[in-house]
PDB file of C-alpha atoms in Angstrom:
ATOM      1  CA  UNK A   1       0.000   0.000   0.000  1.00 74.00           C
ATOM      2  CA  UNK A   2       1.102   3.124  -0.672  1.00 83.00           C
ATOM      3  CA  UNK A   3       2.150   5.806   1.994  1.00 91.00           C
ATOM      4  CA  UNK A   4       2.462   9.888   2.312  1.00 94.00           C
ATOM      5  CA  UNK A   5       4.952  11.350   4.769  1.00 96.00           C
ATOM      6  CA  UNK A   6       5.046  15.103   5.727  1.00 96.00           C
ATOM      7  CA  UNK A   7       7.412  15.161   8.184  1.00 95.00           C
ATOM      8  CA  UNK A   8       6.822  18.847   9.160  1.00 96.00           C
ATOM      9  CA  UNK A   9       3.492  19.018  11.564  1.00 95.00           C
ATOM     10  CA  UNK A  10       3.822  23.111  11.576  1.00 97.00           C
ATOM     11  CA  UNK A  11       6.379  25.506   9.834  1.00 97.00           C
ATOM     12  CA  UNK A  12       5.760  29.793   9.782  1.00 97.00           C
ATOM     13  CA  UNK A  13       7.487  32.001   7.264  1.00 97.00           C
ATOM     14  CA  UNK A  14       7.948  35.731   7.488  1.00 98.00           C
ATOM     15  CA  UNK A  15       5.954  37.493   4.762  1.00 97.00           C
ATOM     16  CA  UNK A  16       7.656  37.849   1.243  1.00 97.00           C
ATOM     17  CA  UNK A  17      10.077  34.485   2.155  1.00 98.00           C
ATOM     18  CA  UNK A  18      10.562  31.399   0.790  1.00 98.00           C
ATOM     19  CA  UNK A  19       8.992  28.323   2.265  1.00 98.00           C
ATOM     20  CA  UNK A  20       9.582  25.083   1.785  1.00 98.00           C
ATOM     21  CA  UNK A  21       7.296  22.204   2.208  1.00 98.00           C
ATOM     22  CA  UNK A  22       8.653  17.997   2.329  1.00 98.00           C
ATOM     23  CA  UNK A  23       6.553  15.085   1.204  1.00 98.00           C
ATOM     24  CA  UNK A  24       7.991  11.872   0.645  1.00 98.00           C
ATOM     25  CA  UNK A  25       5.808   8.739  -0.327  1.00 97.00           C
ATOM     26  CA  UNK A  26       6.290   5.264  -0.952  1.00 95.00           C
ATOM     27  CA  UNK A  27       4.839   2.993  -4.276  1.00 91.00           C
ATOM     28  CA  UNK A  28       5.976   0.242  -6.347  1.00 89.00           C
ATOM     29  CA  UNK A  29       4.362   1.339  -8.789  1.00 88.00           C
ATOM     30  CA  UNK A  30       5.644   4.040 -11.983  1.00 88.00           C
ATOM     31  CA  UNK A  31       2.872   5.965 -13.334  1.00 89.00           C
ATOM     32  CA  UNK A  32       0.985   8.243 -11.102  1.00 92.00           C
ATOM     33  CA  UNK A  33       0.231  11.612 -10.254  1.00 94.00           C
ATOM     34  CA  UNK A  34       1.050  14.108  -7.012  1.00 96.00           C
ATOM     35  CA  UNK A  35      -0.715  16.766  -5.553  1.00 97.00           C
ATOM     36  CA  UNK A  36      -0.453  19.563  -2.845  1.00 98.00           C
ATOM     37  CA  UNK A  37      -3.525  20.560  -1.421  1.00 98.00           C
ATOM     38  CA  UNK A  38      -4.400  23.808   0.690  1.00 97.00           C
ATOM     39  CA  UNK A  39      -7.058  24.185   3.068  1.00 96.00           C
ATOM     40  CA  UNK A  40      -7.416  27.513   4.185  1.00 94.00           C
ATOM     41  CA  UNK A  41      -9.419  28.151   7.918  1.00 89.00           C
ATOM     42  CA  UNK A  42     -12.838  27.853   6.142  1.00 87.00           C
ATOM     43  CA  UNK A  43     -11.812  24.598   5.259  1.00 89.00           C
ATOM     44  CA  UNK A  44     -12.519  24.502   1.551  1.00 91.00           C
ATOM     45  CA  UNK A  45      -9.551  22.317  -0.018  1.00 95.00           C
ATOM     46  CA  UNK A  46      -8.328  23.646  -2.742  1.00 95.00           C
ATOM     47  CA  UNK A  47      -5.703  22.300  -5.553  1.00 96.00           C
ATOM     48  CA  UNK A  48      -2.376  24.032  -5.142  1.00 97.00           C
ATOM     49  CA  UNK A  49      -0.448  22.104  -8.016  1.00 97.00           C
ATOM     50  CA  UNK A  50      -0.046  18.946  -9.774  1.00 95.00           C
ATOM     51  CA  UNK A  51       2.789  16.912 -10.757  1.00 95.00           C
ATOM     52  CA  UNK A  52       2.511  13.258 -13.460  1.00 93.00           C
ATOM     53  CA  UNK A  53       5.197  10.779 -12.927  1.00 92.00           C
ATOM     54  CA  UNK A  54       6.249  10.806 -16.450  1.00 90.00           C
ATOM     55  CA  UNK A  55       7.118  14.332 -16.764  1.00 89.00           C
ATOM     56  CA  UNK A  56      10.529  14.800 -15.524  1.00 85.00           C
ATOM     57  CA  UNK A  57       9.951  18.644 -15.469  1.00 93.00           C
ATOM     58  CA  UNK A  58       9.203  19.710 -12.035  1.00 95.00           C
ATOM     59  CA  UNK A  59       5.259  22.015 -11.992  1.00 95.00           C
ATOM     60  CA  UNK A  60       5.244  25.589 -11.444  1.00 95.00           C
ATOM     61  CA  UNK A  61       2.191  27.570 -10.831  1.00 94.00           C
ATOM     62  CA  UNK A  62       3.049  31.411 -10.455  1.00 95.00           C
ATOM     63  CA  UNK A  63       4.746  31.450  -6.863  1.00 97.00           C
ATOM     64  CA  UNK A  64       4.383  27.615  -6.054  1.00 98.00           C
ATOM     65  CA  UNK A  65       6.998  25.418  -7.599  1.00 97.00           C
ATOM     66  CA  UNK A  66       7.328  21.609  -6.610  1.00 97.00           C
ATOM     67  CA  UNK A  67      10.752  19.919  -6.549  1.00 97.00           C
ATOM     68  CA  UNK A  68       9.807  16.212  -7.927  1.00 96.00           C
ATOM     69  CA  UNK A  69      12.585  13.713  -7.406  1.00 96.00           C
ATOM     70  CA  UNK A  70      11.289  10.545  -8.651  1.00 94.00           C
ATOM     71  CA  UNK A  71      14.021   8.015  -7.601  1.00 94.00           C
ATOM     72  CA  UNK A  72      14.260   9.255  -4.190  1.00 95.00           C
ATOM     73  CA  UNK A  73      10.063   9.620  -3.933  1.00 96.00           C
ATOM     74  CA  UNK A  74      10.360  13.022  -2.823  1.00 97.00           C
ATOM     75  CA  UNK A  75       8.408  16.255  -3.610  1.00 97.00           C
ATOM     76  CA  UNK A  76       8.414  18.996  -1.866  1.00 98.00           C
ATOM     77  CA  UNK A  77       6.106  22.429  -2.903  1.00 98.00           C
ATOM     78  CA  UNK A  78       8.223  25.501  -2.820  1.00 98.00           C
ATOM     79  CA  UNK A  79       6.166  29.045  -1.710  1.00 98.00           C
ATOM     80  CA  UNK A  80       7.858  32.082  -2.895  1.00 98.00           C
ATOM     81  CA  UNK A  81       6.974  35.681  -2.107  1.00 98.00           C
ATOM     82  CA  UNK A  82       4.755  34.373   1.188  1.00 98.00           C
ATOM     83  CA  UNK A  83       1.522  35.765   1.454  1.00 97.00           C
ATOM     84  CA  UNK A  84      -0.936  36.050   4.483  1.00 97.00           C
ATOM     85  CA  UNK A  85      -3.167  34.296   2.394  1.00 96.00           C
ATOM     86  CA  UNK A  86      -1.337  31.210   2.336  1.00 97.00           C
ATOM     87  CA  UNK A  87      -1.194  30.585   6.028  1.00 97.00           C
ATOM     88  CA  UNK A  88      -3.281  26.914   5.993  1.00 97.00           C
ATOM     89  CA  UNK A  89      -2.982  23.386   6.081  1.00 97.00           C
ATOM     90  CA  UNK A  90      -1.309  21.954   3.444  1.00 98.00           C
ATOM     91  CA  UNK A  91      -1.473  18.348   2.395  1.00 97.00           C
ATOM     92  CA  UNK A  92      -0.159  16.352  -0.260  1.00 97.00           C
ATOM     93  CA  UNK A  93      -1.474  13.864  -2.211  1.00 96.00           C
ATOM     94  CA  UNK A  94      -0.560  10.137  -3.891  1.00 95.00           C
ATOM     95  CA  UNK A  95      -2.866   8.976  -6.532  1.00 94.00           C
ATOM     96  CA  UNK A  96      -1.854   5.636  -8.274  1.00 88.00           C
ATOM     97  CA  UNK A  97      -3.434   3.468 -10.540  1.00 72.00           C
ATOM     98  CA  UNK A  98      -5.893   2.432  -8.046  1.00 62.00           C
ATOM     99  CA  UNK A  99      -7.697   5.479  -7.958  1.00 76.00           C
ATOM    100  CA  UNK A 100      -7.430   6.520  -4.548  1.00 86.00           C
ATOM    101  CA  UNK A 101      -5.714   9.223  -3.362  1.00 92.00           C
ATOM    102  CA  UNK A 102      -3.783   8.839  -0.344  1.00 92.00           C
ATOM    103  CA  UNK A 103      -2.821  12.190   1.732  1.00 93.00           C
ATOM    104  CA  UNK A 104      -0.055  12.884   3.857  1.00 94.00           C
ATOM    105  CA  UNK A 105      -0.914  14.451   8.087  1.00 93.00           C
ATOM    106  CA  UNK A 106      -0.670  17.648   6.220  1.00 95.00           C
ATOM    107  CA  UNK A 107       1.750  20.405   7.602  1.00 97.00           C
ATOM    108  CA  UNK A 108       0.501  22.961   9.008  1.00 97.00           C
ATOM    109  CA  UNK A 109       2.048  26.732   7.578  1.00 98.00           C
ATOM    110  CA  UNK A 110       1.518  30.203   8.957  1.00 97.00           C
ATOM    111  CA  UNK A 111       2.742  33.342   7.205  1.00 97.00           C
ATOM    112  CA  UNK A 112       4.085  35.409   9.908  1.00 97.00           C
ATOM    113  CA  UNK A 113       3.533  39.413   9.178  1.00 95.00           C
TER     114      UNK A 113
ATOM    115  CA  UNK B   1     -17.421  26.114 -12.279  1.00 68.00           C
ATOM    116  CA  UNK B   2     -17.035  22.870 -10.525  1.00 68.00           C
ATOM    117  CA  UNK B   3     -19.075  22.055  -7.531  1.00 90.00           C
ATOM    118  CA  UNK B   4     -19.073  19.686  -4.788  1.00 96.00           C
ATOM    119  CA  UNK B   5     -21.758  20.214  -2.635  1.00 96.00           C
ATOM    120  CA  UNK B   6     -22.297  18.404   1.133  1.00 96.00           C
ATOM    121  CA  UNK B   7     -25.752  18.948   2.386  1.00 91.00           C
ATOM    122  CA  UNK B   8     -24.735  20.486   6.009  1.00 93.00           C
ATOM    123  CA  UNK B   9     -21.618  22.449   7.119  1.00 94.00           C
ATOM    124  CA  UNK B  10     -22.071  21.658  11.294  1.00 96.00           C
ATOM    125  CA  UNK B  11     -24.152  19.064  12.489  1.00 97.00           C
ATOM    126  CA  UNK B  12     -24.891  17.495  15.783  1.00 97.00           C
ATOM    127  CA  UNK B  13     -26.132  14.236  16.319  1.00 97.00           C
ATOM    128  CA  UNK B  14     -27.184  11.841  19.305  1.00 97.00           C
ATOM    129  CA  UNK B  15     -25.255   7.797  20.196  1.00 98.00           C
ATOM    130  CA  UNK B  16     -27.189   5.985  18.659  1.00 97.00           C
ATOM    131  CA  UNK B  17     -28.986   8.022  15.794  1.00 97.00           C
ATOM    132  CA  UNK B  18     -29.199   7.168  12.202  1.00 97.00           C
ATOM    133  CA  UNK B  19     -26.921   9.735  10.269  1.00 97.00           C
ATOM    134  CA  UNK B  20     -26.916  10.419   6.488  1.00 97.00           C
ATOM    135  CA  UNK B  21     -24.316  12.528   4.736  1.00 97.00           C
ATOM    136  CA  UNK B  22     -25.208  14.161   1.307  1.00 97.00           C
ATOM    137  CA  UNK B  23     -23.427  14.940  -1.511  1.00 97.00           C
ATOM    138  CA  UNK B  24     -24.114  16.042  -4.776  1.00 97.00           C
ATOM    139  CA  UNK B  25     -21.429  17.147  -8.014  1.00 96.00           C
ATOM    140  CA  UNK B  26     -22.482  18.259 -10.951  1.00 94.00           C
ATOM    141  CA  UNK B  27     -19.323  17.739 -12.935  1.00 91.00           C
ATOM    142  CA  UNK B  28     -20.739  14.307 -14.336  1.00 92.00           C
ATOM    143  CA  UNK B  29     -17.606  12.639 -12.508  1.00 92.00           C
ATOM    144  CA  UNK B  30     -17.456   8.825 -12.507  1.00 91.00           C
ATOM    145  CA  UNK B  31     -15.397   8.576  -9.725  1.00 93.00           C
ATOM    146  CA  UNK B  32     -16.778   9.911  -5.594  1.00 96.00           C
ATOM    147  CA  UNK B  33     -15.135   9.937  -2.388  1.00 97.00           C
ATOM    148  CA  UNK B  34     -15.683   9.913   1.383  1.00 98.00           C
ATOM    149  CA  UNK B  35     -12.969  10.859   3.864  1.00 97.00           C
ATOM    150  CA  UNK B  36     -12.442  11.229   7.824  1.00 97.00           C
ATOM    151  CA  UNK B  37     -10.264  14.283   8.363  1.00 96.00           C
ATOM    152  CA  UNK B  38      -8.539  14.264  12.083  1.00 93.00           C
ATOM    153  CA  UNK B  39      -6.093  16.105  13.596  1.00 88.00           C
ATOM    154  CA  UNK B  40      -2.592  14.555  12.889  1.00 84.00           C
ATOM    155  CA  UNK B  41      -3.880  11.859  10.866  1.00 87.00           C
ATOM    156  CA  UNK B  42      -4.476  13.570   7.163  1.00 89.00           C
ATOM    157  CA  UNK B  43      -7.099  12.474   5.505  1.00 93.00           C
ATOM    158  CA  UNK B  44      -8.314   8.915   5.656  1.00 94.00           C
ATOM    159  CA  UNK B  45     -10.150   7.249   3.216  1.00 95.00           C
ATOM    160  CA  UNK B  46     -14.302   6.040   4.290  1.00 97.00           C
ATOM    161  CA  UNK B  47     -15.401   4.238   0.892  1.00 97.00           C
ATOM    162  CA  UNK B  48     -15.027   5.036  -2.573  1.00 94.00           C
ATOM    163  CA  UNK B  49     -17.348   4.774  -5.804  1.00 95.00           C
ATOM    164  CA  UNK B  50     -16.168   4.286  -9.138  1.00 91.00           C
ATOM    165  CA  UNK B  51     -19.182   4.059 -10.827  1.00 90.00           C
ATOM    166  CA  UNK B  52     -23.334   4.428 -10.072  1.00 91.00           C
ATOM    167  CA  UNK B  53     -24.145   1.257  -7.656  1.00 87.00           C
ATOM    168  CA  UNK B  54     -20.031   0.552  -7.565  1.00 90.00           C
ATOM    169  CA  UNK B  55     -18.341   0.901  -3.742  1.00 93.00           C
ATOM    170  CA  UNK B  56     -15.421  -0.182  -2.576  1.00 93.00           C
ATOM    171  CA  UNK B  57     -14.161   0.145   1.258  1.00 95.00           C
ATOM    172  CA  UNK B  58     -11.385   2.519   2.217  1.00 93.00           C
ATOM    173  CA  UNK B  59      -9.506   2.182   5.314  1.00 92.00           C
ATOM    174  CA  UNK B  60     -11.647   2.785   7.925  1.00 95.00           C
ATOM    175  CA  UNK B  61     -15.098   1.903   6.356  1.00 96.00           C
ATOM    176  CA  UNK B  62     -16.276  -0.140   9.956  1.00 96.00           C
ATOM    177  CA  UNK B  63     -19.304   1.498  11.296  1.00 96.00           C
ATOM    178  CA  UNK B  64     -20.277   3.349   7.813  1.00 97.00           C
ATOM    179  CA  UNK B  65     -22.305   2.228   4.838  1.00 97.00           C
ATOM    180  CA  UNK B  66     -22.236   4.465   1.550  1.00 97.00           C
ATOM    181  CA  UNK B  67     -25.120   4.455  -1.560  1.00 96.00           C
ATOM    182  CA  UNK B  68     -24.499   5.722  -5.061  1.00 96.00           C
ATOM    183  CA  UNK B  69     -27.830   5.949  -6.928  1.00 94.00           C
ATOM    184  CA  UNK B  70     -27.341   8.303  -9.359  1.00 95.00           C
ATOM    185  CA  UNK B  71     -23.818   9.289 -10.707  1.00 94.00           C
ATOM    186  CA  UNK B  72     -24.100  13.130  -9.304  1.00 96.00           C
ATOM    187  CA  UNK B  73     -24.763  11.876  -5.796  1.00 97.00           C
ATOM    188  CA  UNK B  74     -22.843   9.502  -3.047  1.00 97.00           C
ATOM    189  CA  UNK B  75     -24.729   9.372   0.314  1.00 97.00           C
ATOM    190  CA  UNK B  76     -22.263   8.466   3.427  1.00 98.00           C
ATOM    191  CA  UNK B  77     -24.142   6.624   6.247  1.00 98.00           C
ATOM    192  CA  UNK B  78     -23.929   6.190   9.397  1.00 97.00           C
ATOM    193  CA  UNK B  79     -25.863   3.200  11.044  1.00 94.00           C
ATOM    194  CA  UNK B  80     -25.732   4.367  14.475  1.00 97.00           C
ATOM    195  CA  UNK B  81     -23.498   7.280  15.085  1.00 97.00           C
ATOM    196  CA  UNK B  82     -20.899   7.070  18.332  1.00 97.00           C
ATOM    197  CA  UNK B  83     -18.786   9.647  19.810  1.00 97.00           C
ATOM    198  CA  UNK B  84     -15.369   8.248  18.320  1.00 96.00           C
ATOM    199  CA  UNK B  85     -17.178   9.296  14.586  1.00 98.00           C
ATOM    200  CA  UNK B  86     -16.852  13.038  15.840  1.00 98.00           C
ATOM    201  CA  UNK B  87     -14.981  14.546  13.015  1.00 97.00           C
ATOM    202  CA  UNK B  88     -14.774  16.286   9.813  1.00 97.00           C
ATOM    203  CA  UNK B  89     -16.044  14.676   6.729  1.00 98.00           C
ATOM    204  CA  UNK B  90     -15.026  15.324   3.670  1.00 97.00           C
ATOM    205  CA  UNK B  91     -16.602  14.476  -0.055  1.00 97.00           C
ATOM    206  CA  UNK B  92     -14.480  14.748  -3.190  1.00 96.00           C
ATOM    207  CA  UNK B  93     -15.052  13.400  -6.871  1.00 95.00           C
ATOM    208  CA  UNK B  94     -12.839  13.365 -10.065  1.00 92.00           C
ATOM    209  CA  UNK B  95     -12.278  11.955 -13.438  1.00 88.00           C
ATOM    210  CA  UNK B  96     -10.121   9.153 -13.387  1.00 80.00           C
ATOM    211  CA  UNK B  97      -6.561  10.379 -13.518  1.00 78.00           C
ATOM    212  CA  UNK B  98      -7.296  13.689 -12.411  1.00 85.00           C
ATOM    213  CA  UNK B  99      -7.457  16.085  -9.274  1.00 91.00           C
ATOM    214  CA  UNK B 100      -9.909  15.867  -6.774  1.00 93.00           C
ATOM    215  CA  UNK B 101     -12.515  18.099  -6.593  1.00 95.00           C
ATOM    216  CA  UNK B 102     -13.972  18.378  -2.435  1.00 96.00           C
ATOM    217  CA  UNK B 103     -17.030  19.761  -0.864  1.00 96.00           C
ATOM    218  CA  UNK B 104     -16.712  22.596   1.724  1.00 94.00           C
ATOM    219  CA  UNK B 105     -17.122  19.209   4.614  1.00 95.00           C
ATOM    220  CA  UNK B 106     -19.307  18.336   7.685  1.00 96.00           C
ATOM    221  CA  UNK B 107     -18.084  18.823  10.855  1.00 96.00           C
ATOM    222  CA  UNK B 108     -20.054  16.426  12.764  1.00 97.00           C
ATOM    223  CA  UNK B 109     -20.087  16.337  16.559  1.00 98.00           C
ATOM    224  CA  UNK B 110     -22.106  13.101  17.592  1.00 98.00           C
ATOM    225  CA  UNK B 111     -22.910  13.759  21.745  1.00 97.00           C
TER     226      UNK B 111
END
């Protein structure tokens, strides 16, 4: 079965840092997909970015960036220019070719004025 | 725009009661999902459908039953709620292959 580990249960960034989430996850298998997920205080989980196994170029979505090492099952979501507005939970996310998704304990990030 | 919908943001229920969760997409995806979020422990999978009438058990599906009807709706239910089901729950669908879309969840407090 597969497994998400987010080995950082809180983290806080000044405003305008750099942040830098881990994830590390464990499959035998070779095609599947990642995810980092934010949910904000009213809850609402939202999709930060996404990541396919097969693409060896890591996913950048204006200031999130993911660093996708495939051989070492690691990737980790990289926040530039931290806003207030990104102080939430932040899980990620294993889906395989079962069809679940499996999520990490999440990490929880506050943006620090 | 996509939508998940669950039928209730905060409800409270009495041991023992009957409880139904609702929810609806309207994104015509095949695939539907129930989760448990707790503190510490993510979120954990309840059942999943991949198909109208088609379930499969999660991790932690003992205590909960789930019905599928119609392909826009997945019903979570629980036979007779206890205090140790006091939690968030949390619906989702996708496409196969694809993100998951989630509803805004229940927090459910059973007293």
């Amino acid at each position: 079965a597969q497994t998400v580990t987010q080995s950082q249960p809180e983290m806080s960034v000044q405003e305008a840092e750099t942040v830098t989430l881990s994830c590390t996850y464990d499959t035998s298998e070779n095609n599947y997909y990642l995810f980092w997920y934010k949910q904000p205080p009213s809850r609402q989980m939202i999709l930060v970015i996404r990541q396919e196994a097969y693409k060896q170029q890591n996913a950048t979505e204006n200031r999130f960036s993911v660093n996708f090492q495939k051989a070492a099952k690691s990737f980790s979501l990289k926040i530039s220019d931290s806003q207030l507005g990104d102080t939430a939970m932040y899980f990620c996310a294993f889906r395989g070719y079962g069809q679940n998704f499996v999520f990490g304990p999440g990490t929880r990030l506050s943006v620090l004025p | 725009d996509v939508k998940v919908t669950q039928s209730s943001r905060y409800l409270v229920k009495r041991t023992g009661e009957k409880v139904f969760l609702e929810c609806v997409q309207d994104m015509d995806h095949e695939n539907m999902f129930w989760y448990r979020q707790d503190p510490g422990l993510g979120l954990r999978l309840i059942y999943f459908s991949y198909d109208v009438k088609m379930k499969e058990k999660g991790d932690i599906p003992e205590g909960y039953s789930v019905s599928r009807e119609k392909k826009e709706r997945f019903s979570l239910i629980l036979e007779s709620a206890s205090t140790n089901q006091t939690s968030m729950y949390l619906c989702a669908s996708s496409l196969s292959g694809d993100e998951a879309f989630f509803g805004q969840g229940t927090r459910l407090t059973v007293v």
